[in-house]
PDB file of C-alpha atoms in Angstrom:
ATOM      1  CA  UNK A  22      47.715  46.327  11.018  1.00  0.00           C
ATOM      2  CA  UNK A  23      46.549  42.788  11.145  1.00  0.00           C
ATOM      3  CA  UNK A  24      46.431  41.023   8.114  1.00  0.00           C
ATOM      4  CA  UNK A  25      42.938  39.653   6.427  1.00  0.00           C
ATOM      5  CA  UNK A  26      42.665  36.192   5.640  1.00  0.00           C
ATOM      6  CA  UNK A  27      40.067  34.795   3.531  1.00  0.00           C
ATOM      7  CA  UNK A  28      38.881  31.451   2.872  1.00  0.00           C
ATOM      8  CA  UNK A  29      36.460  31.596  -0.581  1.00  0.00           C
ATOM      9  CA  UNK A  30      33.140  29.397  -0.507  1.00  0.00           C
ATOM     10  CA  UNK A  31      34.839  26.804  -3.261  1.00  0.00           C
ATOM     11  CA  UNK A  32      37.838  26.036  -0.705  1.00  0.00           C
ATOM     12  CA  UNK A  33      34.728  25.771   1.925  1.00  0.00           C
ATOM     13  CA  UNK A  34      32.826  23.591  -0.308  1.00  0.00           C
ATOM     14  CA  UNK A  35      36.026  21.275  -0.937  1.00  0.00           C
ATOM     15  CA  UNK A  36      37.502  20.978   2.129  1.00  0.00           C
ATOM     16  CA  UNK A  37      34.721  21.692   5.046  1.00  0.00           C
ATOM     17  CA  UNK A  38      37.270  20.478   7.891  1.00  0.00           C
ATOM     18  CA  UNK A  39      39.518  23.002   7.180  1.00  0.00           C
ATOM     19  CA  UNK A  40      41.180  25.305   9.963  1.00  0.00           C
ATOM     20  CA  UNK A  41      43.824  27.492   9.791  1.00  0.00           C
ATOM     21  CA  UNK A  42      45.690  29.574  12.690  1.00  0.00           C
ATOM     22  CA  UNK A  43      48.266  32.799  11.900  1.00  0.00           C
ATOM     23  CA  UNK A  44      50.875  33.689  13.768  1.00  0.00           C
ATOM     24  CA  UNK A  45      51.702  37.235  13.337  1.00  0.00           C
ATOM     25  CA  UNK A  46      55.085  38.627  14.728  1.00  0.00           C
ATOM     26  CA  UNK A  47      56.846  42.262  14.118  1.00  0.00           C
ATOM     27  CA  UNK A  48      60.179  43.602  15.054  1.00  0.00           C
ATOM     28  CA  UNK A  49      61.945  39.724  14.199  1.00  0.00           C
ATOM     29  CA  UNK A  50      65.538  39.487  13.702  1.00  0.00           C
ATOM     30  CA  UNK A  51      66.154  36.777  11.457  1.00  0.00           C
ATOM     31  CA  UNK A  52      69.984  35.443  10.178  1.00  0.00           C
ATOM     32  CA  UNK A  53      71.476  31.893   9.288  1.00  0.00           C
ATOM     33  CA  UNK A  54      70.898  29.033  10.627  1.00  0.00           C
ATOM     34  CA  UNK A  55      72.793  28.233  13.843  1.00  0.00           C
ATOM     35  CA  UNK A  56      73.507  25.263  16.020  1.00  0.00           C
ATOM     36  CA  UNK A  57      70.679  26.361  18.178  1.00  0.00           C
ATOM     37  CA  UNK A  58      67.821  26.364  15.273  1.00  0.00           C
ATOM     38  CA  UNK A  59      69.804  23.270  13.666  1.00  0.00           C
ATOM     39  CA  UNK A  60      68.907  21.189  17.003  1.00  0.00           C
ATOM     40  CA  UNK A  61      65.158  22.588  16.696  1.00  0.00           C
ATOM     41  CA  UNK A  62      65.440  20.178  13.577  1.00  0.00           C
ATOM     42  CA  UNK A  63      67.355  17.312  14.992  1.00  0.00           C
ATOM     43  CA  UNK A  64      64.538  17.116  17.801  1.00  0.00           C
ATOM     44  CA  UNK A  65      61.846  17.631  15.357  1.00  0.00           C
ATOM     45  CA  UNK A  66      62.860  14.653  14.164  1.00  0.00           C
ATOM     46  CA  UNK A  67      62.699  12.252  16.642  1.00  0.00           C
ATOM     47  CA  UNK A  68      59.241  13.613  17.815  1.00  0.00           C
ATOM     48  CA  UNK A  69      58.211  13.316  14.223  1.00  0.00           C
ATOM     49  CA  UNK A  70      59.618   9.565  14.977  1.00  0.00           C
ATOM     50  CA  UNK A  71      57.811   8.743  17.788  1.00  0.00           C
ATOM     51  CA  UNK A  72      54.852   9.847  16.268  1.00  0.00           C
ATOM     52  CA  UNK A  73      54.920   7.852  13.654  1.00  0.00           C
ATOM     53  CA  UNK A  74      56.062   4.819  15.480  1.00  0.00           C
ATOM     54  CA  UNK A  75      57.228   2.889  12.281  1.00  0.00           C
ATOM     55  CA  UNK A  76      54.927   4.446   9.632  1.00  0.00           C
ATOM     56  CA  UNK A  77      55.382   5.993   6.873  1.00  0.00           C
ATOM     57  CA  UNK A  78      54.370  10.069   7.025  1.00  0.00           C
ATOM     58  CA  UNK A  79      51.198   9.499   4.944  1.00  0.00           C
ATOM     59  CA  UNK A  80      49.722   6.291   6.832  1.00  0.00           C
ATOM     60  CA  UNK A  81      49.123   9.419   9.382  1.00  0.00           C
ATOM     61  CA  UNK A  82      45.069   9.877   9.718  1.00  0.00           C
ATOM     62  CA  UNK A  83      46.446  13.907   9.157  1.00  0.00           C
ATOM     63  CA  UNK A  84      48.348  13.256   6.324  1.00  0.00           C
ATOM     64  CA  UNK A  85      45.212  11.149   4.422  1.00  0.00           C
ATOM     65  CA  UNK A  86      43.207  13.748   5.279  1.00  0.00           C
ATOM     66  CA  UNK A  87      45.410  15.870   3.001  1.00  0.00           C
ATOM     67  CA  UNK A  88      46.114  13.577   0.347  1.00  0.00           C
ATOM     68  CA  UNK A  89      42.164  12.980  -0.019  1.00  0.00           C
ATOM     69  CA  UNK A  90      42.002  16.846  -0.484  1.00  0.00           C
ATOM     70  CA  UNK A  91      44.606  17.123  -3.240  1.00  0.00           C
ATOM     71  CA  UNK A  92      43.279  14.121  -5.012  1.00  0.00           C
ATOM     72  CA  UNK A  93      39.950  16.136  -4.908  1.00  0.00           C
ATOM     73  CA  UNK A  94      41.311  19.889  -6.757  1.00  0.00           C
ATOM     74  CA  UNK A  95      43.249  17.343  -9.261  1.00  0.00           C
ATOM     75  CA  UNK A  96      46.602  17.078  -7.900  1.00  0.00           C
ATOM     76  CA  UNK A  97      48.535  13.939  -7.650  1.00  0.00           C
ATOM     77  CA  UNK A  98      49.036  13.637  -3.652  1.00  0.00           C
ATOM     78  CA  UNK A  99      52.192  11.290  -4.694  1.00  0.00           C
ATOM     79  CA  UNK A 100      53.680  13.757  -6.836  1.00  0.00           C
ATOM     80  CA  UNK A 101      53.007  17.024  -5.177  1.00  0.00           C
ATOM     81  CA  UNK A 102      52.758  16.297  -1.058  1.00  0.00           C
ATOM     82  CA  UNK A 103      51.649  18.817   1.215  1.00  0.00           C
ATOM     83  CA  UNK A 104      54.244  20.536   2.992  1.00  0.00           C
ATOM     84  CA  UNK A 105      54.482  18.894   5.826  1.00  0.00           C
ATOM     85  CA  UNK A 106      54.314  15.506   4.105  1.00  0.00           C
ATOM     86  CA  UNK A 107      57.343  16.515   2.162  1.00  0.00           C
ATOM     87  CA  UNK A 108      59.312  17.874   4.696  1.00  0.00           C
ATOM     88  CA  UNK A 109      58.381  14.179   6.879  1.00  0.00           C
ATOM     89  CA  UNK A 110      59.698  12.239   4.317  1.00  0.00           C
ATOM     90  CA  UNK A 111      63.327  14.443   4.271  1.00  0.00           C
ATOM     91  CA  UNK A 112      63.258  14.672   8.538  1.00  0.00           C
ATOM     92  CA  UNK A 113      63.193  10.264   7.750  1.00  0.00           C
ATOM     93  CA  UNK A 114      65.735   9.981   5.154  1.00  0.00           C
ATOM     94  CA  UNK A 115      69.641  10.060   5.819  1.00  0.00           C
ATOM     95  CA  UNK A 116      70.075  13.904   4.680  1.00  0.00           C
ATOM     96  CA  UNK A 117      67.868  15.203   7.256  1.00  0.00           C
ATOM     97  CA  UNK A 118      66.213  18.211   6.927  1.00  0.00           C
ATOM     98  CA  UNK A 119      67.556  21.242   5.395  1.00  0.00           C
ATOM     99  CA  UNK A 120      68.739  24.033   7.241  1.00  0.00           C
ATOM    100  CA  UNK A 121      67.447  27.319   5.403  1.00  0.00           C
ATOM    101  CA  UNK A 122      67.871  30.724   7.576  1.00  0.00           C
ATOM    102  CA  UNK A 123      66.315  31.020  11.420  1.00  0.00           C
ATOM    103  CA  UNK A 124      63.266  31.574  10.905  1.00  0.00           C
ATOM    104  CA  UNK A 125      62.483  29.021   8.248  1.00  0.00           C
ATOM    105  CA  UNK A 126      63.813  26.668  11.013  1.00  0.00           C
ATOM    106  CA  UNK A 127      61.897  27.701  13.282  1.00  0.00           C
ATOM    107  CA  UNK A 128      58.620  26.911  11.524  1.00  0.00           C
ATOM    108  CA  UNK A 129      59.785  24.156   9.597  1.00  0.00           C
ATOM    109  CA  UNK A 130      60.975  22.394  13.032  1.00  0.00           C
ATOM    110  CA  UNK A 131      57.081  23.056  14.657  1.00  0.00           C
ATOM    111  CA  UNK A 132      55.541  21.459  11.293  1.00  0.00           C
ATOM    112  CA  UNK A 133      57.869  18.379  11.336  1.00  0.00           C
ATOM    113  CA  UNK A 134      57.228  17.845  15.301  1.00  0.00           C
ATOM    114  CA  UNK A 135      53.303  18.066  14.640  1.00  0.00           C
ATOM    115  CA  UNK A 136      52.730  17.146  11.119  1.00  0.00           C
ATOM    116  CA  UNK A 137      51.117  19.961  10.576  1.00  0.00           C
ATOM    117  CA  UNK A 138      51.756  22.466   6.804  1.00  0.00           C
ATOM    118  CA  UNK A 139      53.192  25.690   8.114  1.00  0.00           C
ATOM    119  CA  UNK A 140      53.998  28.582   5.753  1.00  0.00           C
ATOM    120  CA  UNK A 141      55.385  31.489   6.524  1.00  0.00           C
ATOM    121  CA  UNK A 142      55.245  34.591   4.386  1.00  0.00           C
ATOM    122  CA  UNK A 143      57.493  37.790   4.608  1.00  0.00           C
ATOM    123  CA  UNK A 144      54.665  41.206   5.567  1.00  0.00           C
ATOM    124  CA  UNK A 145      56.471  43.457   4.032  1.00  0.00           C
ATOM    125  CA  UNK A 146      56.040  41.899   0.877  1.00  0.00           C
ATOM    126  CA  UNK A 147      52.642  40.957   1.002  1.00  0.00           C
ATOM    127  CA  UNK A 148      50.563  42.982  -1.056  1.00  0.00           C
ATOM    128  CA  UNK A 149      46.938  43.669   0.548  1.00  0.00           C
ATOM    129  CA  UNK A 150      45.090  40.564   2.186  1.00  0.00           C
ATOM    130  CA  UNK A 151      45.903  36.905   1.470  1.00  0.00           C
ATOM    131  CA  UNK A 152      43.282  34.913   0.494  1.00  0.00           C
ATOM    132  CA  UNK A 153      42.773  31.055  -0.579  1.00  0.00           C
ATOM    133  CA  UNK A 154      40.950  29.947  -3.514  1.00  0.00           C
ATOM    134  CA  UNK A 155      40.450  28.109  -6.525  1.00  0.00           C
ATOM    135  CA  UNK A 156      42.403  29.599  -9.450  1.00  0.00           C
ATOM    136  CA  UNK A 157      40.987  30.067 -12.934  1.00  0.00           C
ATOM    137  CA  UNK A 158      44.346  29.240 -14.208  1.00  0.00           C
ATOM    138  CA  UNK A 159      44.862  32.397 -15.728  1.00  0.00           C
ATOM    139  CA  UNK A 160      46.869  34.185 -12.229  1.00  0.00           C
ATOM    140  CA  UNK A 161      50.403  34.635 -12.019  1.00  0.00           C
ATOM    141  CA  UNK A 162      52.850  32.771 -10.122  1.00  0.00           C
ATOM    142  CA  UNK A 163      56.101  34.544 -10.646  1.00  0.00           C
ATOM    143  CA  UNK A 164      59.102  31.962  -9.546  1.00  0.00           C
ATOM    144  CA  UNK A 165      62.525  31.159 -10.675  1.00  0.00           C
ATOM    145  CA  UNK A 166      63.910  28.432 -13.099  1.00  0.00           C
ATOM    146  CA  UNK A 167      67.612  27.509 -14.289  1.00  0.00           C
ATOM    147  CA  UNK A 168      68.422  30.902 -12.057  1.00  0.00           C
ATOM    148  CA  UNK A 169      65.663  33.482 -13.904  1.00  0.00           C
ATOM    149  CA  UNK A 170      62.804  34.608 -13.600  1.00  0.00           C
ATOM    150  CA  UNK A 171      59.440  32.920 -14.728  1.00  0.00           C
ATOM    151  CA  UNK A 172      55.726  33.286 -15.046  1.00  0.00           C
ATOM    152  CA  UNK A 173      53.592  30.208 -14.434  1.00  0.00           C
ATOM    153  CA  UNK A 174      50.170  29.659 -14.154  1.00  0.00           C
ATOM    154  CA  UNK A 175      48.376  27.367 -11.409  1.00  0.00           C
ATOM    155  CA  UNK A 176      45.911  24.462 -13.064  1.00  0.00           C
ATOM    156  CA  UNK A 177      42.392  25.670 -13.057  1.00  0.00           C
ATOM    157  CA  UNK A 178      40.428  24.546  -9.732  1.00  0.00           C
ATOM    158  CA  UNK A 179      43.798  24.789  -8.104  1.00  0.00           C
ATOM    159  CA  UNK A 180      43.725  25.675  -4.698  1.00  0.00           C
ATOM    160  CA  UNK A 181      46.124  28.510  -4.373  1.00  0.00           C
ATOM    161  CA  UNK A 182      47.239  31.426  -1.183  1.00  0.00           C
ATOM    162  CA  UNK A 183      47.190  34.871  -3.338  1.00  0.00           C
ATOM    163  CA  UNK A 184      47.114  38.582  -2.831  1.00  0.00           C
ATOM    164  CA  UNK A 185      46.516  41.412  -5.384  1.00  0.00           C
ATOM    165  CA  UNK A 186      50.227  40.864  -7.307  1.00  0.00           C
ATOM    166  CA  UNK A 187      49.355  36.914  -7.587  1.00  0.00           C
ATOM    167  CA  UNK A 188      49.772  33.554  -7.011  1.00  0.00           C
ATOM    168  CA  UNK A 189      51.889  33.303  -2.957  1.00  0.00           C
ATOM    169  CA  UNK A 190      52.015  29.212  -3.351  1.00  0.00           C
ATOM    170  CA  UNK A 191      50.760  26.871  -5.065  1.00  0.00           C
ATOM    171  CA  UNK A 192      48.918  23.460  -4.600  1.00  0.00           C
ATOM    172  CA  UNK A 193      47.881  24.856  -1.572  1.00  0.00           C
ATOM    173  CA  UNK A 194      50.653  24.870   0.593  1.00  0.00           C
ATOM    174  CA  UNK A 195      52.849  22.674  -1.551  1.00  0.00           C
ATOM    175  CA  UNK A 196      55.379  25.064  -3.412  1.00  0.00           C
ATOM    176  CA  UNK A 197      56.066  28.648  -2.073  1.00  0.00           C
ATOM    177  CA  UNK A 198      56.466  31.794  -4.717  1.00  0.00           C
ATOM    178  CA  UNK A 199      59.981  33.647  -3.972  1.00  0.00           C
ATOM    179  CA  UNK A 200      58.436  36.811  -4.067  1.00  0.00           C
ATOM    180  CA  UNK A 201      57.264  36.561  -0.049  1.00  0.00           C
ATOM    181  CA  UNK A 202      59.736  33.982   1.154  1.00  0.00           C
ATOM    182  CA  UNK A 203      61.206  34.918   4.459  1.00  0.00           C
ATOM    183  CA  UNK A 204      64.700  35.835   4.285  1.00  0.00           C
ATOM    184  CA  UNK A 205      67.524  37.625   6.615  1.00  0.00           C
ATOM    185  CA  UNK A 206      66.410  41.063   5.472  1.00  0.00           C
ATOM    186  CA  UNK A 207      62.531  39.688   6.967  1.00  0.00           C
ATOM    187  CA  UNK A 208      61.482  41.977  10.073  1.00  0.00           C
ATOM    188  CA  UNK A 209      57.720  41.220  10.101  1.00  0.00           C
ATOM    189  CA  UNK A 210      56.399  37.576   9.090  1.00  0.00           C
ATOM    190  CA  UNK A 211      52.972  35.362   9.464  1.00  0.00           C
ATOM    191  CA  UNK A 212      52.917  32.035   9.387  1.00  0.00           C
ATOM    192  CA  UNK A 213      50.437  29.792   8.284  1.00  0.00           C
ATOM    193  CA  UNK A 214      49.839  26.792  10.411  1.00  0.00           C
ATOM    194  CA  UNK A 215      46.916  24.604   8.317  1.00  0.00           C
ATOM    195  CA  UNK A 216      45.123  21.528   9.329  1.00  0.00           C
ATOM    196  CA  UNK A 217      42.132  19.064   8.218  1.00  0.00           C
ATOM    197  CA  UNK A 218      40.212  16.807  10.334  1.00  0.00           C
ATOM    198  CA  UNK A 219      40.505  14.215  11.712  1.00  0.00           C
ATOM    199  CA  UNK A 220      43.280  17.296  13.449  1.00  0.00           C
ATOM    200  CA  UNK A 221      41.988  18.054  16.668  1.00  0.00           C
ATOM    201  CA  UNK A 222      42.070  22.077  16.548  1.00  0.00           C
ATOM    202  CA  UNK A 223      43.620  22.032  19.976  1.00  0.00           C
ATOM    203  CA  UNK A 224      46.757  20.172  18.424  1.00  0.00           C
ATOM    204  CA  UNK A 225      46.741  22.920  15.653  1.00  0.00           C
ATOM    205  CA  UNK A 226      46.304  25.750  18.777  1.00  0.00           C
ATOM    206  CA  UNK A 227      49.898  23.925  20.336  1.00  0.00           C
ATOM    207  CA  UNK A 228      51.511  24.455  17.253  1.00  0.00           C
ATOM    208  CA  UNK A 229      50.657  27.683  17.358  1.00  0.00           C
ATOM    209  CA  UNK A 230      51.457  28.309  20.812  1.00  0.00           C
ATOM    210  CA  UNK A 231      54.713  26.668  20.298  1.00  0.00           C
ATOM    211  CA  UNK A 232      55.923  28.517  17.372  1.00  0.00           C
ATOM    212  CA  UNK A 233      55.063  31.851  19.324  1.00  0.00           C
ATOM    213  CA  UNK A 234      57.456  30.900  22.408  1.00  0.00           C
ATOM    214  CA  UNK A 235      60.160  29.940  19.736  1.00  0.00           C
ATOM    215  CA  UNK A 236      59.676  33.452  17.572  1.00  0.00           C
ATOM    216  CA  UNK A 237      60.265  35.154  21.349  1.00  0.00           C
ATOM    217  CA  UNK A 238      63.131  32.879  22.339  1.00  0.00           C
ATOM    218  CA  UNK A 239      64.836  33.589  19.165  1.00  0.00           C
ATOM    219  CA  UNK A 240      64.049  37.478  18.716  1.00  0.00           C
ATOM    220  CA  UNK A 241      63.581  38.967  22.196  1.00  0.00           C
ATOM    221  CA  UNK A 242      61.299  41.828  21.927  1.00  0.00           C
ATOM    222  CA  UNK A 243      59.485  40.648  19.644  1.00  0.00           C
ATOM    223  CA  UNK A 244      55.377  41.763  19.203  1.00  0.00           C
ATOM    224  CA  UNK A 245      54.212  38.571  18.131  1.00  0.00           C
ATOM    225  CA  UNK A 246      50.037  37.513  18.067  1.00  0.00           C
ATOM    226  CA  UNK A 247      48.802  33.786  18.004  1.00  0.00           C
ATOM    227  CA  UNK A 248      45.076  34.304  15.920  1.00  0.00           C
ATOM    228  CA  UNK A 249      42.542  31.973  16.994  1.00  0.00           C
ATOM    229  CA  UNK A 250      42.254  29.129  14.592  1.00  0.00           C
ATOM    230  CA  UNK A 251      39.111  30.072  12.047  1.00  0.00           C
ATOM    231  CA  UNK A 252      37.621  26.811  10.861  1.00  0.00           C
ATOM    232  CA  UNK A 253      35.509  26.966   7.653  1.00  0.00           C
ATOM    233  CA  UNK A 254      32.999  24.155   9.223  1.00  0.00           C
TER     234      UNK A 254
END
């Protein structure tokens, strides 16, 4: 069963150059990271280089575009980056970028090549449709601090991804919930590849595409389903 996606009028309102693609992909076999998914990073990082040609990750048109947005639903852009601003800045520094399980590498490797957030939630764990909107403030985000478990709430006017047991990330794509993270038990995924204008939607659409080949490469057999990108225009 595909899942629904829904964008709610006040995201539409807020952000009218908003598009989003989902990659949907059953029977995946996911595991540690490995030298093979580790150099998916290492060359994400040089094209994320050559993009950027010197600048920082939020001189990027893209990256404005995002930090506009998050100044707009209240958030400090400086404080709380987009995903793929975040994970820019760590791809630049002398750590590199973390190396999480394969599948996580896998997406994280496509959004640090393109600049683009990509999320990617676990299907099994996803409780009815996903859908992104402005909180009230009064959901649940269920996460984990000093190694237990915790109840926050988003900021009202928030823009947050939820289904019917709550809150899936916060900030919009800026800090994932545990409760759908993708882990080596994961079989079935979707990932979340999200961009603003000035993105072209063909750039998002390669993203897309590339993740796909990677998800096949990586778990042969694979049934996995690039969505057209839905724009909110």
């Amino acid at each position: 069963m595909t899942l629904t996606l829904t964008v709610s009028d006040e995201v539409r309102a807020l952000a009218p150059g908003f598009t989003h693609l989902a990659v949907e992909a059953r029977g995946l076999v996911n595991g540690p990271s490995s030298e093979a998914s580790s150099a998916l990073l290492d060359d994400a990082s040089r094209r994320l280089a050559a993009r950027l040609d010197g600048r920082a990750p939020h001189e990027d048109p893209h990256m404005a575009a995002w930090r506009a947005v998050y100044t707009a639903f209240g958030s400090k852009p400086s404080r709380t980056r987009n995903s793929a601003e975040a994970l820019a800045r760590r791809a630049l520094a002398d750590g590199g970028l973390p190396r999480i399980n394969l599948l996580v590498d896998l997406y994280n490797a496509v959004s640090v090549a393109h600049l683009i957030p990509v999320g990617g939630e676990d299907l099994g764990l996803v409780r009815g449709g996903m859908r992104l909107v402005r909180a009230t403030g009064e959901e649940d985000f269920v996460t984990v601090a000093g190694g237990e478990e915790s109840v926050e709430h988003p900021d009202a006017g928030e823009v947050v991804w939820c289904d019917a047991a709550g809150v899936t990330c916060r900030r919009w794509n800026w800090r994932q919930g545990p409760r759908t993270r993708l882990t080596e038990r994961t079989a079935s995924a979707v990932f979340l590849l999200e961009g603003l204008a000035p993105l072209p939607v063909a750039e998002l659409a390669s993203a897309g595409a590339e993740l796909a080949e990677l998800l096949q490469k990586f778990s042969p057999g694979a049934d996995v389903e690039v969505r057209a990108p839905e724009s909110v225009a």
